[in-house]
Short mmCIF file of C-alpha atoms in Angstrom, two decimals:
data_model
loop_
_atom_site.label_atom_id
_atom_site.label_comp_id
_atom_site.label_asym_id
_atom_site.label_seq_id
_atom_site.Cartn_x
_atom_site.Cartn_y
_atom_site.Cartn_z
CA UNK A 20 94.21 54.66 127.69
CA UNK A 21 94.20 58.30 128.67
CA UNK A 22 91.61 59.18 126.01
CA UNK A 23 89.36 56.37 127.26
CA UNK A 24 89.74 57.57 130.86
CA UNK A 25 89.00 61.22 130.04
CA UNK A 26 85.94 60.39 127.93
CA UNK A 27 84.59 57.96 130.56
CA UNK A 28 84.90 60.48 133.41
CA UNK A 29 83.56 63.40 131.36
CA UNK A 30 80.55 61.54 129.93
CA UNK A 31 79.68 60.13 133.36
CA UNK A 32 79.80 63.66 134.82
CA UNK A 33 77.48 64.95 132.09
CA UNK A 34 75.13 62.00 132.59
CA UNK A 35 74.87 62.76 136.32
CA UNK A 36 73.86 66.35 135.52
CA UNK A 37 70.87 65.02 133.52
CA UNK A 38 69.92 68.05 131.41
CA UNK A 39 71.24 70.56 133.96
CA UNK A 40 72.83 72.36 132.06
CA UNK A 41 73.36 69.95 129.15
CA UNK A 42 71.50 67.15 127.47
CA UNK A 43 74.45 65.50 125.77
CA UNK A 44 77.75 65.83 123.99
CA UNK A 45 79.20 65.49 120.50
CA UNK A 46 82.51 64.65 118.88
CA UNK A 47 84.45 67.02 116.66
CA UNK A 48 85.58 63.94 114.74
CA UNK A 49 84.32 60.42 115.18
CA UNK A 50 86.65 58.75 112.64
CA UNK A 51 90.20 59.58 111.58
CA UNK A 52 90.31 60.78 107.95
CA UNK A 53 93.85 59.34 107.63
CA UNK A 54 96.17 57.40 109.92
CA UNK A 55 96.96 59.74 112.81
CA UNK A 56 96.77 60.32 116.52
CA UNK A 57 93.63 62.35 117.09
CA UNK A 58 90.59 62.82 119.30
CA UNK A 59 88.44 60.43 117.25
CA UNK A 60 87.36 57.07 118.68
CA UNK A 61 87.67 55.10 115.40
CA UNK A 62 90.88 54.96 113.38
CA UNK A 63 91.13 55.56 109.62
CA UNK A 64 90.26 51.88 108.95
CA UNK A 65 87.15 52.20 111.18
CA UNK A 66 88.75 50.05 113.88
CA UNK A 67 87.59 51.16 117.33
CA UNK A 68 90.21 52.72 119.59
CA UNK A 69 90.17 51.85 123.31
CA UNK A 70 88.09 54.96 123.94
CA UNK A 71 85.24 53.61 121.80
CA UNK A 72 84.38 50.95 124.39
CA UNK A 73 84.58 53.55 127.17
CA UNK A 74 82.14 55.81 125.31
CA UNK A 75 79.71 52.96 124.62
CA UNK A 76 79.77 51.89 128.28
CA UNK A 77 79.30 55.46 129.53
CA UNK A 78 76.28 55.87 127.24
CA UNK A 79 74.37 52.79 128.44
CA UNK A 80 70.66 53.36 129.11
CA UNK A 81 71.22 52.55 132.79
CA UNK A 82 74.56 53.36 134.36
CA UNK A 83 75.90 53.01 137.89
CA UNK A 84 78.61 55.61 138.57
CA UNK A 85 80.80 56.86 141.39
CA UNK A 86 82.79 60.00 141.89
CA UNK A 87 86.11 59.47 140.12
CA UNK A 88 88.98 58.21 142.26
CA UNK A 89 91.99 60.54 142.56
CA UNK A 90 94.94 59.63 140.35
CA UNK A 91 96.76 58.53 143.49
CA UNK A 92 95.66 57.72 147.04
CA UNK A 93 97.90 58.03 150.09
CA UNK A 94 97.72 55.39 152.82
CA UNK A 95 95.65 56.72 155.73
CA UNK A 96 93.82 59.27 153.56
CA UNK A 97 90.03 59.35 153.96
CA UNK A 98 87.95 59.15 150.80
CA UNK A 99 84.26 59.85 150.44
CA UNK A 100 82.61 58.93 147.12
CA UNK A 101 78.99 59.34 146.05
CA UNK A 102 77.37 56.56 144.01
CA UNK A 103 74.58 57.38 141.55
CA UNK A 104 72.35 55.46 139.18
CA UNK A 105 71.56 57.20 135.90
CA UNK A 106 68.54 55.90 134.01
CA UNK A 107 67.39 56.97 130.55
CA UNK A 108 64.59 54.39 130.61
CA UNK A 109 61.05 55.62 129.99
CA UNK A 110 59.75 53.48 132.84
CA UNK A 111 60.87 53.49 136.48
CA UNK A 112 62.93 50.75 138.06
CA UNK A 113 60.90 49.56 141.05
CA UNK A 114 63.90 48.30 143.01
CA UNK A 115 67.58 48.20 142.13
CA UNK A 116 70.43 46.76 144.17
CA UNK A 117 73.91 48.27 143.87
CA UNK A 118 76.91 46.36 145.20
CA UNK A 119 80.20 48.22 145.60
CA UNK A 120 83.49 46.46 146.29
CA UNK A 121 86.80 48.22 146.89
CA UNK A 122 89.76 45.83 146.59
CA UNK A 123 93.46 46.30 147.27
CA UNK A 124 96.41 43.95 147.88
CA UNK A 125 95.40 41.82 150.84
CA UNK A 126 91.96 43.28 151.47
CA UNK A 127 88.56 44.52 150.43
CA UNK A 128 85.54 46.46 151.67
CA UNK A 129 81.93 45.96 150.54
CA UNK A 130 78.81 48.14 150.50
CA UNK A 131 75.23 47.45 149.35
CA UNK A 132 72.48 49.94 148.53
CA UNK A 133 68.95 49.49 147.23
CA UNK A 134 65.86 51.39 146.20
CA UNK A 135 63.76 52.67 143.30
CA UNK A 136 65.03 54.67 140.32
CA UNK A 137 62.57 56.94 138.53
CA UNK A 138 62.04 57.03 134.78
CA UNK A 139 64.63 59.26 133.07
CA UNK A 140 66.19 60.11 136.43
CA UNK A 141 69.44 60.26 138.39
CA UNK A 142 69.39 58.93 141.94
CA UNK A 143 72.13 59.14 144.55
CA UNK A 144 72.03 55.64 146.00
CA UNK A 145 74.79 55.84 148.55
CA UNK A 146 78.13 57.07 149.80
CA UNK A 147 81.36 55.11 150.11
CA UNK A 148 83.61 56.16 152.96
CA UNK A 149 87.00 54.53 153.45
CA UNK A 150 90.29 55.18 155.17
CA UNK A 151 92.82 54.15 152.54
CA UNK A 152 94.67 51.05 153.79
CA UNK A 153 98.43 50.89 154.20
CA UNK A 154 98.80 48.54 151.24
CA UNK A 155 100.83 50.17 148.45
CA UNK A 156 99.78 49.13 144.98
CA UNK A 157 96.62 49.03 142.91
CA UNK A 158 93.18 49.67 144.33
CA UNK A 159 89.92 49.17 142.41
CA UNK A 160 86.29 50.06 142.92
CA UNK A 161 83.81 47.74 141.20
CA UNK A 162 80.12 48.64 141.01
CA UNK A 163 77.32 46.24 140.03
CA UNK A 164 73.65 47.15 139.60
CA UNK A 165 70.95 44.52 139.32
CA UNK A 166 67.25 45.21 138.82
CA UNK A 167 65.61 42.21 137.17
CA UNK A 168 66.61 42.26 133.50
CA UNK A 169 68.44 45.59 133.93
CA UNK A 170 72.11 45.39 134.86
CA UNK A 171 75.05 47.75 134.89
CA UNK A 172 78.67 47.53 135.97
CA UNK A 173 81.48 50.01 136.28
CA UNK A 174 85.10 50.01 137.43
CA UNK A 175 87.50 52.66 138.69
CA UNK A 176 91.17 52.07 139.46
CA UNK A 177 94.04 54.00 140.97
CA UNK A 178 97.16 53.41 143.07
CA UNK A 179 97.87 53.56 146.81
CA UNK A 180 101.18 55.14 147.84
CA UNK A 181 102.71 55.53 151.26
CA UNK A 182 103.95 59.10 150.83
#
């Protein structure tokens, strides 16, 4: 789980930079040579580890992303997250709609953003501002992008504490 989280957050950060200063990433080992715990995303039998799905999702041609959530949120804390759309498409997206939903035990908050996304571009589509509710437990941010045939979804989770 930790490997999947680290790769997701790191690849999304590199994707948002869009060639400034890097145009990609590589693995030191993609597949384990023998049964072991390693940094690869496929085991020795070529079975994908959990991180493999995270890498595939983070490498989608169109990706909706947010700033990562802290590992823990404190009730009453203010958070401010930017939401971006990363497109590797060779043609622009005339109009995309991004829906963001933050859910926690007993509540939710929704945002909606829309606009064009250029070809091979990164666009900041909005900002999510929230005072963390006094509802200890899990909190999740779900993002959905729709632009005709083009879709993307993403999810971030963390925990609310009271201290």
